[in-house]
């Protein structure tokens, strides 16, 4: 099992992922962990990884291009096509079943966000978003460590027996944030929704509410009291 973790603070994970069962599994060659600095995949002198959100709003968003370049570089190194997953409070909930499924694979590319989120177009280049629970962390690094621990211990030989991951706390009636976009306005054929460039705040609000509802219905139908299908956030 090979893990590639992309972060603006890669060094923050080295200690945590060198200890205990994970450290032993690395030393024994059962798992490999590669930490990547997202700024190494920028192409400007300031090594910028964030920018202002289109349509206005508080805070900064992470740009799409450095993440996509990192994924492409990692996929060139890895023997097989590893799934890329964004750590995000807007993703489907990490549950035992998800961890067990990933543990059957060859590895994972784990992408760590920071700031107010990530340009939504990143989703066109990755295999999914995962949340470790219904709370917002300062960044994806801790969540990436959770994914490594939850999956590595289910990898044959690492712990030696299957075990269940503790279930997460839960709250209902919440909706997820709407998709967001930052520069550039066009990336590899993917454009920012027109309305966000319009400056019409009433329209932008309406768009965001609808898009947030659609995204919630898609990723977390349980939060809307909708029926959860197999393969949805619940499984
Ligand atoms: N980044 C911020 N909050 C997160 C969460 N709950 N799960 C995964 N990544 C996150």
mmCIF file with all atom_site columns, N, CA, C and O in Angstrom, residues 143-170:
data_model
loop_
_atom_site.group_PDB
_atom_site.id
_atom_site.type_symbol
_atom_site.label_atom_id
_atom_site.label_alt_id
_atom_site.label_comp_id
_atom_site.label_asym_id
_atom_site.label_entity_id
_atom_site.label_seq_id
_atom_site.pdbx_PDB_ins_code
_atom_site.Cartn_x
_atom_site.Cartn_y
_atom_site.Cartn_z
_atom_site.occupancy
_atom_site.B_iso_or_equiv
_atom_site.pdbx_formal_charge
_atom_site.auth_seq_id
_atom_site.auth_comp_id
_atom_site.auth_asym_id
_atom_site.auth_atom_id
_atom_site.pdbx_PDB_model_num
ATOM 1   N N  . UNK A 1 143 ? -6.897  14.899  8.919  1.00 0.00 ? 143 UNK A N  1
ATOM 2   C CA . UNK A 1 143 ? -7.814  13.962  8.262  1.00 0.00 ? 143 UNK A CA 1
ATOM 3   C C  . UNK A 1 143 ? -7.037  12.949  7.415  1.00 0.00 ? 143 UNK A C  1
ATOM 4   O O  . UNK A 1 143 ? -7.383  11.758  7.392  1.00 0.00 ? 143 UNK A O  1
ATOM 5   N N  . UNK A 1 144 ? -5.987  13.414  6.743  1.00 0.00 ? 144 UNK A N  1
ATOM 6   C CA . UNK A 1 144 ? -5.181  12.491  5.928  1.00 0.00 ? 144 UNK A CA 1
ATOM 7   C C  . UNK A 1 144 ? -4.531  11.441  6.825  1.00 0.00 ? 144 UNK A C  1
ATOM 8   O O  . UNK A 1 144 ? -4.477  10.252  6.475  1.00 0.00 ? 144 UNK A O  1
ATOM 9   N N  . UNK A 1 145 ? -4.061  11.883  7.992  1.00 0.00 ? 145 UNK A N  1
ATOM 10  C CA . UNK A 1 145 ? -3.464  10.926  8.934  1.00 0.00 ? 145 UNK A CA 1
ATOM 11  C C  . UNK A 1 145 ? -4.510  9.919   9.394  1.00 0.00 ? 145 UNK A C  1
ATOM 12  O O  . UNK A 1 145 ? -4.216  8.722   9.556  1.00 0.00 ? 145 UNK A O  1
ATOM 13  N N  . UNK A 1 146 ? -5.746  10.380  9.583  1.00 0.00 ? 146 UNK A N  1
ATOM 14  C CA . UNK A 1 146 ? -6.835  9.470   9.969  1.00 0.00 ? 146 UNK A CA 1
ATOM 15  C C  . UNK A 1 146 ? -7.074  8.433   8.867  1.00 0.00 ? 146 UNK A C  1
ATOM 16  O O  . UNK A 1 146 ? -7.212  7.240   9.141  1.00 0.00 ? 146 UNK A O  1
ATOM 17  N N  . UNK A 1 147 ? -7.091  8.895   7.628  1.00 0.00 ? 147 UNK A N  1
ATOM 18  C CA . UNK A 1 147 ? -7.317  7.961   6.511  1.00 0.00 ? 147 UNK A CA 1
ATOM 19  C C  . UNK A 1 147 ? -6.187  6.926   6.455  1.00 0.00 ? 147 UNK A C  1
ATOM 20  O O  . UNK A 1 147 ? -6.430  5.730   6.278  1.00 0.00 ? 147 UNK A O  1
ATOM 21  N N  . UNK A 1 148 ? -4.949  7.406   6.626  1.00 0.00 ? 148 UNK A N  1
ATOM 22  C CA . UNK A 1 148 ? -3.819  6.456   6.603  1.00 0.00 ? 148 UNK A CA 1
ATOM 23  C C  . UNK A 1 148 ? -3.992  5.429   7.717  1.00 0.00 ? 148 UNK A C  1
ATOM 24  O O  . UNK A 1 148 ? -3.886  4.213   7.497  1.00 0.00 ? 148 UNK A O  1
ATOM 25  N N  . UNK A 1 149 ? -4.291  5.907   8.910  1.00 0.00 ? 149 UNK A N  1
ATOM 26  C CA . UNK A 1 149 ? -4.417  4.962   10.030 1.00 0.00 ? 149 UNK A CA 1
ATOM 27  C C  . UNK A 1 149 ? -5.579  4.006   9.826  1.00 0.00 ? 149 UNK A C  1
ATOM 28  O O  . UNK A 1 149 ? -5.467  2.808   10.075 1.00 0.00 ? 149 UNK A O  1
ATOM 29  N N  . UNK A 1 150 ? -6.717  4.547   9.375  1.00 0.00 ? 150 UNK A N  1
ATOM 30  C CA . UNK A 1 150 ? -7.919  3.723   9.230  1.00 0.00 ? 150 UNK A CA 1
ATOM 31  C C  . UNK A 1 150 ? -7.756  2.665   8.143  1.00 0.00 ? 150 UNK A C  1
ATOM 32  O O  . UNK A 1 150 ? -8.282  1.563   8.273  1.00 0.00 ? 150 UNK A O  1
ATOM 33  N N  . UNK A 1 151 ? -7.005  3.000   7.098  1.00 0.00 ? 151 UNK A N  1
ATOM 34  C CA . UNK A 1 151 ? -6.849  2.043   5.998  1.00 0.00 ? 151 UNK A CA 1
ATOM 35  C C  . UNK A 1 151 ? -5.653  1.123   6.215  1.00 0.00 ? 151 UNK A C  1
ATOM 36  O O  . UNK A 1 151 ? -5.752  -0.077  5.966  1.00 0.00 ? 151 UNK A O  1
ATOM 37  N N  . UNK A 1 152 ? -4.541  1.689   6.712  1.00 0.00 ? 152 UNK A N  1
ATOM 38  C CA . UNK A 1 152 ? -3.328  0.868   6.850  1.00 0.00 ? 152 UNK A CA 1
ATOM 39  C C  . UNK A 1 152 ? -3.572  -0.287  7.813  1.00 0.00 ? 152 UNK A C  1
ATOM 40  O O  . UNK A 1 152 ? -3.109  -1.407  7.593  1.00 0.00 ? 152 UNK A O  1
ATOM 41  N N  . UNK A 1 153 ? -4.340  -0.015  8.868  1.00 0.00 ? 153 UNK A N  1
ATOM 42  C CA . UNK A 1 153 ? -4.564  -1.091  9.843  1.00 0.00 ? 153 UNK A CA 1
ATOM 43  C C  . UNK A 1 153 ? -5.466  -2.184  9.289  1.00 0.00 ? 153 UNK A C  1
ATOM 44  O O  . UNK A 1 153 ? -5.552  -3.269  9.851  1.00 0.00 ? 153 UNK A O  1
ATOM 45  N N  . UNK A 1 154 ? -6.139  -1.904  8.156  1.00 0.00 ? 154 UNK A N  1
ATOM 46  C CA . UNK A 1 154 ? -6.957  -2.924  7.499  1.00 0.00 ? 154 UNK A CA 1
ATOM 47  C C  . UNK A 1 154 ? -6.202  -3.607  6.357  1.00 0.00 ? 154 UNK A C  1
ATOM 48  O O  . UNK A 1 154 ? -6.738  -4.477  5.689  1.00 0.00 ? 154 UNK A O  1
ATOM 49  N N  . UNK A 1 155 ? -4.970  -3.149  6.141  1.00 0.00 ? 155 UNK A N  1
ATOM 50  C CA . UNK A 1 155 ? -4.151  -3.761  5.096  1.00 0.00 ? 155 UNK A CA 1
ATOM 51  C C  . UNK A 1 155 ? -3.553  -5.059  5.636  1.00 0.00 ? 155 UNK A C  1
ATOM 52  O O  . UNK A 1 155 ? -2.964  -5.059  6.719  1.00 0.00 ? 155 UNK A O  1
ATOM 53  N N  . UNK A 1 156 ? -3.740  -6.155  4.915  1.00 0.00 ? 156 UNK A N  1
ATOM 54  C CA . UNK A 1 156 ? -3.247  -7.444  5.427  1.00 0.00 ? 156 UNK A CA 1
ATOM 55  C C  . UNK A 1 156 ? -1.799  -7.361  5.893  1.00 0.00 ? 156 UNK A C  1
ATOM 56  O O  . UNK A 1 156 ? -0.955  -6.828  5.199  1.00 0.00 ? 156 UNK A O  1
ATOM 57  N N  . UNK A 1 157 ? -1.547  -7.883  7.090  1.00 0.00 ? 157 UNK A N  1
ATOM 58  C CA . UNK A 1 157 ? -0.188  -7.929  7.617  1.00 0.00 ? 157 UNK A CA 1
ATOM 59  C C  . UNK A 1 157 ? 0.164   -6.769  8.528  1.00 0.00 ? 157 UNK A C  1
ATOM 60  O O  . UNK A 1 157 ? 1.096   -6.864  9.319  1.00 0.00 ? 157 UNK A O  1
ATOM 61  N N  . UNK A 1 158 ? -0.556  -5.646  8.454  1.00 0.00 ? 158 UNK A N  1
ATOM 62  C CA . UNK A 1 158 ? -0.171  -4.478  9.254  1.00 0.00 ? 158 UNK A CA 1
ATOM 63  C C  . UNK A 1 158 ? -0.569  -4.672  10.718 1.00 0.00 ? 158 UNK A C  1
ATOM 64  O O  . UNK A 1 158 ? 0.241   -4.517  11.626 1.00 0.00 ? 158 UNK A O  1
ATOM 65  N N  . UNK A 1 159 ? -1.811  -5.025  10.961 1.00 0.00 ? 159 UNK A N  1
ATOM 66  C CA . UNK A 1 159 ? -2.233  -5.313  12.333 1.00 0.00 ? 159 UNK A CA 1
ATOM 67  C C  . UNK A 1 159 ? -2.494  -6.804  12.506 1.00 0.00 ? 159 UNK A C  1
ATOM 68  O O  . UNK A 1 159 ? -2.278  -7.372  13.559 1.00 0.00 ? 159 UNK A O  1
ATOM 69  N N  . UNK A 1 160 ? -2.955  -7.424  11.453 1.00 0.00 ? 160 UNK A N  1
ATOM 70  C CA . UNK A 1 160 ? -3.143  -8.869  11.516 1.00 0.00 ? 160 UNK A CA 1
ATOM 71  C C  . UNK A 1 160 ? -4.588  -9.286  11.679 1.00 0.00 ? 160 UNK A C  1
ATOM 72  O O  . UNK A 1 160 ? -4.920  -10.437 11.529 1.00 0.00 ? 160 UNK A O  1
ATOM 73  N N  . UNK A 1 161 ? -5.469  -8.358  11.985 1.00 0.00 ? 161 UNK A N  1
ATOM 74  C CA . UNK A 1 161 ? -6.883  -8.704  12.073 1.00 0.00 ? 161 UNK A CA 1
ATOM 75  C C  . UNK A 1 161 ? -7.720  -7.502  11.668 1.00 0.00 ? 161 UNK A C  1
ATOM 76  O O  . UNK A 1 161 ? -7.301  -6.361  11.813 1.00 0.00 ? 161 UNK A O  1
ATOM 77  N N  . UNK A 1 162 ? -8.902  -7.783  11.153 1.00 0.00 ? 162 UNK A N  1
ATOM 78  C CA . UNK A 1 162 ? -9.815  -6.701  10.793 1.00 0.00 ? 162 UNK A CA 1
ATOM 79  C C  . UNK A 1 162 ? -10.470 -6.170  12.056 1.00 0.00 ? 162 UNK A C  1
ATOM 80  O O  . UNK A 1 162 ? -10.778 -6.883  12.969 1.00 0.00 ? 162 UNK A O  1
ATOM 81  N N  . UNK A 1 163 ? -10.678 -4.872  12.087 1.00 0.00 ? 163 UNK A N  1
ATOM 82  C CA . UNK A 1 163 ? -11.268 -4.235  13.268 1.00 0.00 ? 163 UNK A CA 1
ATOM 83  C C  . UNK A 1 163 ? -12.157 -3.118  12.760 1.00 0.00 ? 163 UNK A C  1
ATOM 84  O O  . UNK A 1 163 ? -11.995 -2.638  11.654 1.00 0.00 ? 163 UNK A O  1
ATOM 85  N N  . UNK A 1 164 ? -13.079 -2.668  13.581 1.00 0.00 ? 164 UNK A N  1
ATOM 86  C CA . UNK A 1 164 ? -13.956 -1.603  13.098 1.00 0.00 ? 164 UNK A CA 1
ATOM 87  C C  . UNK A 1 164 ? -13.440 -0.235  13.512 1.00 0.00 ? 164 UNK A C  1
ATOM 88  O O  . UNK A 1 164 ? -12.840 -0.064  14.559 1.00 0.00 ? 164 UNK A O  1
ATOM 89  N N  . UNK A 1 165 ? -13.689 0.750   12.651 1.00 0.00 ? 165 UNK A N  1
ATOM 90  C CA . UNK A 1 165 ? -13.322 2.132   12.944 1.00 0.00 ? 165 UNK A CA 1
ATOM 91  C C  . UNK A 1 165 ? -14.466 2.746   13.740 1.00 0.00 ? 165 UNK A C  1
ATOM 92  O O  . UNK A 1 165 ? -15.631 2.539   13.434 1.00 0.00 ? 165 UNK A O  1
ATOM 93  N N  . UNK A 1 166 ? -14.148 3.455   14.797 1.00 0.00 ? 166 UNK A N  1
ATOM 94  C CA . UNK A 1 166 ? -15.215 4.063   15.621 1.00 0.00 ? 166 UNK A CA 1
ATOM 95  C C  . UNK A 1 166 ? -16.098 4.976   14.770 1.00 0.00 ? 166 UNK A C  1
ATOM 96  O O  . UNK A 1 166 ? -15.613 5.670   13.883 1.00 0.00 ? 166 UNK A O  1
ATOM 97  N N  . UNK A 1 167 ? -17.388 4.958   15.022 1.00 0.00 ? 167 UNK A N  1
ATOM 98  C CA . UNK A 1 167 ? -18.298 5.791   14.218 1.00 0.00 ? 167 UNK A CA 1
ATOM 99  C C  . UNK A 1 167 ? -18.211 7.248   14.664 1.00 0.00 ? 167 UNK A C  1
ATOM 100 O O  . UNK A 1 167 ? -17.903 7.556   15.814 1.00 0.00 ? 167 UNK A O  1
ATOM 101 N N  . UNK A 1 168 ? -18.454 8.119   13.717 1.00 0.00 ? 168 UNK A N  1
ATOM 102 C CA . UNK A 1 168 ? -18.299 9.549   13.969 1.00 0.00 ? 168 UNK A CA 1
ATOM 103 C C  . UNK A 1 168 ? -19.552 10.158  14.580 1.00 0.00 ? 168 UNK A C  1
ATOM 104 O O  . UNK A 1 168 ? -20.645 9.658   14.400 1.00 0.00 ? 168 UNK A O  1
ATOM 105 N N  . UNK A 1 169 ? -19.358 11.266  15.286 1.00 0.00 ? 169 UNK A N  1
ATOM 106 C CA . UNK A 1 169 ? -20.514 12.000  15.801 1.00 0.00 ? 169 UNK A CA 1
ATOM 107 C C  . UNK A 1 169 ? -21.272 12.588  14.607 1.00 0.00 ? 169 UNK A C  1
ATOM 108 O O  . UNK A 1 169 ? -20.751 12.726  13.519 1.00 0.00 ? 169 UNK A O  1
ATOM 109 N N  . UNK A 1 170 ? -22.479 12.978  14.807 1.00 0.00 ? 170 UNK A N  1
ATOM 110 C CA . UNK A 1 170 ? -23.367 13.258  13.697 1.00 0.00 ? 170 UNK A CA 1
ATOM 111 C C  . UNK A 1 170 ? -24.337 14.355  14.063 1.00 0.00 ? 170 UNK A C  1
ATOM 112 O O  . UNK A 1 170 ? -24.817 14.429  15.171 1.00 0.00 ? 170 UNK A O  1
#
